Tab-separated table of C-alpha atoms in Angstrom:
chain	number	residue	atom	x	y	z
Y	265	MET	CA	0.089	0.065	-0.203
Y	266	GLY	CA	1.225	3.538	-1.206
Y	267	PHE	CA	2.006	6.047	0.726
Y	268	PHE	CA	-1.253	8.042	-0.801
Y	269	ASP	CA	-3.035	4.769	-0.105
Y	270	LYS	CA	-2.622	5.140	3.739
Y	271	LEU	CA	-2.980	8.755	3.150
Y	272	PHE	CA	-6.820	8.300	1.350
Y	273	GLY	CA	-7.816	5.151	2.297
Y	274	LYS	CA	-10.985	3.063	2.663
Y	275	GLN	CA	-10.964	4.953	6.512
Y	276	GLU	CA	-10.018	8.116	5.006
Y	277	GLU	CA	-13.587	7.789	2.392
Y	278	LYS	CA	-16.234	7.794	5.510
Y	279	ILE	CA	-18.007	10.845	6.028
Y	280	GLU	CA	-19.423	11.615	9.165
Y	281	ILE	CA	-22.474	14.781	9.951
Y	282	ALA	CA	-22.436	15.657	12.653
Y	283	ALA	CA	-26.179	16.776	15.358
Y	284	PRO	CA	-26.485	19.964	13.904
Y	285	VAL	CA	-29.692	20.246	17.031
Y	286	ALA	CA	-29.709	18.097	19.953
Y	287	GLY	CA	-32.408	15.781	20.701
Y	288	GLU	CA	-33.454	12.518	19.937
Y	289	ALA	CA	-32.462	10.971	16.161
Y	290	VAL	CA	-35.009	8.972	14.261
Y	291	PRO	CA	-35.256	8.030	11.085
Y	292	VAL	CA	-36.233	9.937	8.492
Y	293	THR	CA	-38.986	7.413	7.360
Y	294	GLU	CA	-40.461	8.647	10.587
Y	295	VAL	CA	-41.283	11.936	9.064
Y	296	ASN	CA	-44.711	13.353	8.913
Y	297	ASP	CA	-44.237	15.124	5.272
Y	298	PRO	CA	-43.151	12.445	2.419
Y	299	THR	CA	-40.979	14.404	0.709
Y	300	PHE	CA	-38.554	13.951	3.740
Y	301	SER	CA	-40.066	10.152	4.660
Y	302	GLU	CA	-40.129	9.186	0.651
Y	303	GLU	CA	-36.463	10.671	0.214
Y	304	ILE	CA	-37.105	12.852	-2.045
Y	305	LEU	CA	-34.546	15.605	-0.877
Y	306	GLY	CA	-31.972	12.239	-0.117
Y	307	LYS	CA	-31.553	9.701	2.166
Y	308	GLY	CA	-30.982	10.842	6.171
Y	309	ILE	CA	-32.256	10.596	9.590
Y	310	ALA	CA	-33.953	13.348	11.392
Y	311	ILE	CA	-34.220	15.747	14.836
Y	312	ARG	CA	-37.042	16.180	16.973
Y	313	PRO	CA	-35.360	18.806	18.682
Y	314	THR	CA	-34.870	19.920	22.143
Y	315	GLY	CA	-32.121	22.596	21.424
Y	316	ASN	CA	-33.286	25.581	19.960
Y	317	GLU	CA	-30.010	26.232	18.065
Y	318	VAL	CA	-28.783	24.936	14.563
Y	319	VAL	CA	-24.861	24.355	14.353
Y	320	ALA	CA	-22.798	22.863	11.358
Y	321	PRO	CA	-22.538	19.797	11.413
Y	322	CYS	CA	-19.199	19.185	9.423
Y	323	ASP	CA	-17.304	21.508	7.590
Y	324	GLY	CA	-18.268	23.155	4.621
Y	325	THR	CA	-19.460	26.105	2.564
Y	326	VAL	CA	-23.109	27.785	2.978
Y	327	GLU	CA	-24.522	26.933	-0.286
Y	328	MET	CA	-27.936	28.332	0.687
Y	329	MET	CA	-29.379	30.027	3.200
Y	330	PHE	CA	-32.780	30.435	2.842
Y	331	ASP	CA	-33.853	34.505	3.966
Y	332	THR	CA	-36.859	32.351	5.537
Y	333	GLY	CA	-33.888	30.663	7.611
Y	334	HIS	CA	-35.681	27.440	8.220
Y	335	ALA	CA	-33.922	25.850	6.327
Y	336	VAL	CA	-29.566	26.004	5.109
Y	337	SER	CA	-27.901	23.319	2.950
Y	338	LEU	CA	-24.184	23.627	2.864
Y	339	THR	CA	-21.303	21.490	1.073
Y	340	SER	CA	-18.971	19.742	2.990
Y	341	SER	CA	-15.332	20.156	2.840
Y	342	GLN	CA	-15.990	16.386	1.952
Y	343	GLY	CA	-18.243	16.898	-1.141
Y	344	ALA	CA	-21.671	16.094	0.721
Y	345	GLU	CA	-24.037	17.910	0.345
Y	346	VAL	CA	-26.780	18.222	3.310
Y	347	LEU	CA	-29.834	19.666	3.773
Y	348	ILE	CA	-30.576	21.073	6.947
Y	349	HIS	CA	-34.845	21.427	7.447
Y	350	ILE	CA	-35.694	23.353	10.611
Y	351	GLY	CA	-39.607	21.516	11.620
Y	352	LEU	CA	-42.407	20.703	8.611
Y	353	GLU	CA	-43.612	23.285	6.490
Y	354	THR	CA	-41.899	26.489	8.024
Y	355	VAL	CA	-41.225	27.520	5.519
Y	356	SER	CA	-44.768	29.397	5.482
Y	357	LEU	CA	-43.302	31.424	8.314
Y	358	LYS	CA	-42.336	33.833	6.576
Y	359	GLY	CA	-38.709	34.168	8.286
Y	360	LYS	CA	-40.934	34.106	11.847
Y	361	HIS	CA	-38.870	32.409	15.007
Y	362	TYR	CA	-35.781	31.974	12.787
Y	363	THR	CA	-32.462	34.055	12.675
Y	364	THR	CA	-29.905	33.221	10.792
Y	365	HIS	CA	-26.472	33.890	11.446
Y	366	ALA	CA	-23.735	32.802	8.479
Y	367	ALA	CA	-24.474	33.865	4.438
Y	368	ASN	CA	-24.367	31.464	1.535
Y	369	GLY	CA	-20.711	31.409	0.385
Y	370	ASP	CA	-19.335	31.071	4.454
Y	371	GLN	CA	-16.775	28.787	5.141
Y	372	VAL	CA	-18.122	27.119	8.072
Y	373	LYS	CA	-16.458	24.858	10.803
Y	374	LYS	CA	-18.436	21.955	12.308
Y	375	GLY	CA	-20.275	23.835	15.526
Y	376	GLN	CA	-20.372	26.747	14.681
Y	377	LEU	CA	-23.871	28.419	14.432
Y	378	LEU	CA	-26.433	28.979	11.830
Y	379	ILE	CA	-29.385	29.515	12.858
Y	380	SER	CA	-31.530	29.890	16.165
Y	381	PHE	CA	-35.211	28.961	15.957
Y	382	ASP	CA	-37.635	29.844	18.687
Y	383	ARG	CA	-38.515	25.992	19.387
Y	384	ASP	CA	-41.762	26.353	21.272
Y	385	ALA	CA	-42.673	29.537	19.494
Y	386	ILE	CA	-43.095	27.614	16.481
Y	387	ALA	CA	-44.698	24.445	18.151
Y	388	ALA	CA	-47.345	27.162	19.140
Y	389	ASP	CA	-47.742	28.684	16.263
Y	390	GLY	CA	-49.249	24.967	15.061
Y	391	TYR	CA	-45.477	23.487	13.409
Y	392	ASP	CA	-44.523	20.315	13.821
Y	393	THR	CA	-40.657	20.678	14.982
Y	394	ILE	CA	-38.869	18.028	13.807
Y	395	THR	CA	-35.740	18.733	12.158
Y	396	PRO	CA	-34.958	15.917	9.072
Y	397	ILE	CA	-30.420	16.473	7.994
Y	398	VAL	CA	-30.521	14.933	4.314
Y	399	ILE	CA	-27.698	13.675	1.509
Y	400	CYS	CA	-28.923	15.452	-1.199
Y	401	ASN	CA	-26.159	13.573	-3.595
Y	402	SER	CA	-26.924	10.476	-1.791
Y	403	ASP	CA	-26.731	8.780	-4.960
Y	404	SER	CA	-23.219	9.372	-4.219
Y	405	PHE	CA	-22.864	7.423	-1.749
Y	406	ALA	CA	-22.795	3.943	-1.297
Y	407	GLN	CA	-24.426	4.263	1.822
Y	408	VAL	CA	-25.724	6.836	4.532
Y	409	GLU	CA	-26.080	5.065	7.792
Y	410	CYS	CA	-28.307	6.804	10.437
Y	411	HIS	CA	-27.742	6.979	14.642
Y	412	THR	CA	-30.573	7.139	15.922
Y	413	GLY	CA	-31.406	8.054	19.870
Y	414	ALA	CA	-30.678	10.752	22.268
Y	415	VAL	CA	-28.576	13.076	20.761
Y	416	LYS	CA	-25.872	16.211	21.908
Y	417	ALA	CA	-25.053	19.013	18.804
Y	418	GLY	CA	-22.164	17.558	17.615
Y	419	ASP	CA	-22.860	14.120	17.542
Y	420	THR	CA	-22.473	11.722	15.017
Y	421	VAL	CA	-25.881	10.898	13.482
Y	422	LEU	CA	-25.035	9.688	9.827
Y	423	THR	CA	-22.163	8.142	8.141
Y	424	LEU	CA	-21.354	8.250	4.694
Y	425	SER	CA	-19.170	5.496	2.648
Y	426	LYS	CA	-18.216	5.899	-1.042
A	114	MET	CA	-32.702	22.500	-28.119
A	115	LYS	CA	-35.793	23.540	-26.068
A	116	THR	CA	-36.840	26.511	-24.055
A	117	ILE	CA	-39.719	26.982	-21.266
A	118	SER	CA	-39.974	29.851	-19.281
A	119	TYR	CA	-42.357	29.821	-16.155
A	120	VAL	CA	-43.284	32.843	-14.206
A	121	ILE	CA	-43.311	31.147	-10.160
A	122	GLN	CA	-46.870	31.245	-9.129
A	123	ASP	CA	-46.606	30.289	-5.288
A	124	PRO	CA	-45.735	33.263	-2.972
A	125	LEU	CA	-43.399	30.749	-1.383
A	126	GLY	CA	-41.262	30.087	-4.634
A	127	LEU	CA	-39.129	27.142	-5.088
A	128	HIS	CA	-38.093	26.351	-1.506
A	129	ALA	CA	-36.725	23.290	-0.409
A	130	ARG	CA	-39.810	20.495	-1.686
A	131	PRO	CA	-40.775	21.977	-4.821
A	132	ALA	CA	-36.858	22.192	-5.920
A	133	GLY	CA	-36.550	18.359	-4.787
A	134	HIS	CA	-39.690	17.112	-6.765
A	135	LEU	CA	-38.333	19.773	-9.961
A	136	ALA	CA	-34.853	17.596	-9.821
A	137	LYS	CA	-36.287	14.251	-9.724
A	138	ALA	CA	-38.744	15.398	-12.699
A	139	ALA	CA	-35.613	16.284	-14.453
A	140	MET	CA	-33.813	13.007	-13.591
A	141	ALA	CA	-36.291	10.921	-15.520
A	142	TRP	CA	-35.030	12.463	-18.580
A	143	LYS	CA	-31.524	10.856	-18.255
A	144	ASP	CA	-30.702	12.139	-21.766
A	145	CYS	CA	-31.508	14.986	-21.619
A	146	ASP	CA	-28.888	17.707	-20.548
A	147	ILE	CA	-31.602	20.139	-18.190
A	148	LYS	CA	-30.135	23.377	-17.224
A	149	ILE	CA	-32.265	26.309	-15.050
A	150	THR	CA	-31.920	29.797	-15.198
A	151	ALA	CA	-33.198	32.179	-12.750
A	152	ASN	CA	-31.933	35.646	-11.169
A	153	ASP	CA	-28.843	35.472	-14.106
A	154	LYS	CA	-27.688	32.163	-11.817
A	155	THR	CA	-27.874	28.541	-13.746
A	156	VAL	CA	-27.349	25.391	-12.518
A	157	ASP	CA	-28.357	21.650	-13.124
A	158	ALA	CA	-31.313	20.915	-13.126
A	159	LYS	CA	-31.047	17.481	-12.041
A	160	ARG	CA	-28.679	18.309	-8.981
A	161	ILE	CA	-31.188	19.705	-5.618
A	162	MET	CA	-28.646	21.354	-4.263
A	163	GLY	CA	-28.081	23.848	-7.362
A	164	VAL	CA	-32.076	23.901	-7.780
A	165	MET	CA	-32.166	25.766	-4.499
A	166	GLN	CA	-29.476	27.840	-4.681
A	167	LEU	CA	-31.251	29.667	-7.382
A	168	GLY	CA	-33.765	30.890	-4.477
A	169	ALA	CA	-36.306	31.452	-6.565
A	170	LYS	CA	-38.585	33.385	-4.825
A	171	GLY	CA	-43.489	33.557	-6.606
A	172	GLY	CA	-43.288	36.229	-9.541
A	173	ASN	CA	-39.761	35.534	-10.651
A	174	THR	CA	-39.454	33.670	-14.048
A	175	LEU	CA	-36.982	30.092	-13.910
A	176	THR	CA	-35.630	29.435	-17.229
A	177	LEU	CA	-35.383	25.811	-18.108
A	178	THR	CA	-33.607	25.057	-21.314
A	179	ILE	CA	-32.938	21.186	-22.528
A	180	SER	CA	-30.837	19.822	-25.101
A	181	GLY	CA	-30.814	15.649	-26.084
A	182	GLY	CA	-32.873	12.617	-26.325
A	183	GLU	CA	-36.464	13.103	-25.697
A	184	GLU	CA	-36.205	17.159	-25.804
A	185	ASP	CA	-39.655	17.757	-26.556
A	186	LYS	CA	-41.333	15.369	-24.968
A	187	ALA	CA	-38.871	16.603	-22.050
A	188	ALA	CA	-39.995	19.984	-22.186
A	189	ALA	CA	-43.697	19.407	-22.125
A	190	ALA	CA	-43.315	16.787	-19.089
A	191	LEU	CA	-41.077	19.865	-17.257
A	192	GLU	CA	-43.548	22.519	-18.367
A	193	GLU	CA	-46.022	20.513	-16.676
A	194	PHE	CA	-44.834	19.401	-13.488
A	195	LEU	CA	-44.340	23.959	-13.560
A	196	LYS	CA	-47.472	24.338	-13.793
A	197	ALA	CA	-48.600	21.835	-11.653
A	198	ASN	CA	-46.304	22.148	-8.824
A	199	LEU	CA	-45.244	26.379	-8.725
């Protein structure tokens, strides 16, 4: 095995995506929105949040910070395209209860604050706050492995292998 | 090459769900190269992240250019999709 194989060998092919928010990680199939449960936007996981902040799930670049703050997408430094969607149908809130802390094109580090949101107010307005985290380019990976259960922000929830 | 222009009627614009469905609709035409332009940005219509990145809102115009394969059928199908979903 050559030097570069050691550097970029099989172990390096795994990409870890962390929980952007604390809560209970559940299979994306449990999300009450077919766009997510049928994996239209890609494979992934969902978190029933207990926190009020979404942080970067990996090092990468912010590709699309929705000006409503209800969703953000990033490309990880290893090429995974990650969409975080805070709550279901929350585009209809038009930015209410969300504050953005990053902009399109920003280089971010894992754990860096992207969006803060008022979880109780979103729920009080009648929205499900479950937060899907999906890999839009799932087809680029042989496997998308989910890690469910109670999580803190920064715990690995998805492992991608090429 | 076929070109379609469509003004988004949905006031919520091309947010995550319609972006995902539009990319899926484009992916169905494997032999076609499909690009979408809005707000001076052009992206590959088959890439979900790209379609979302357009940030297209209600009232914005989407322009699709479709080339190769069954481009006439693809253009008709995508135009139907836009009318039904956006």
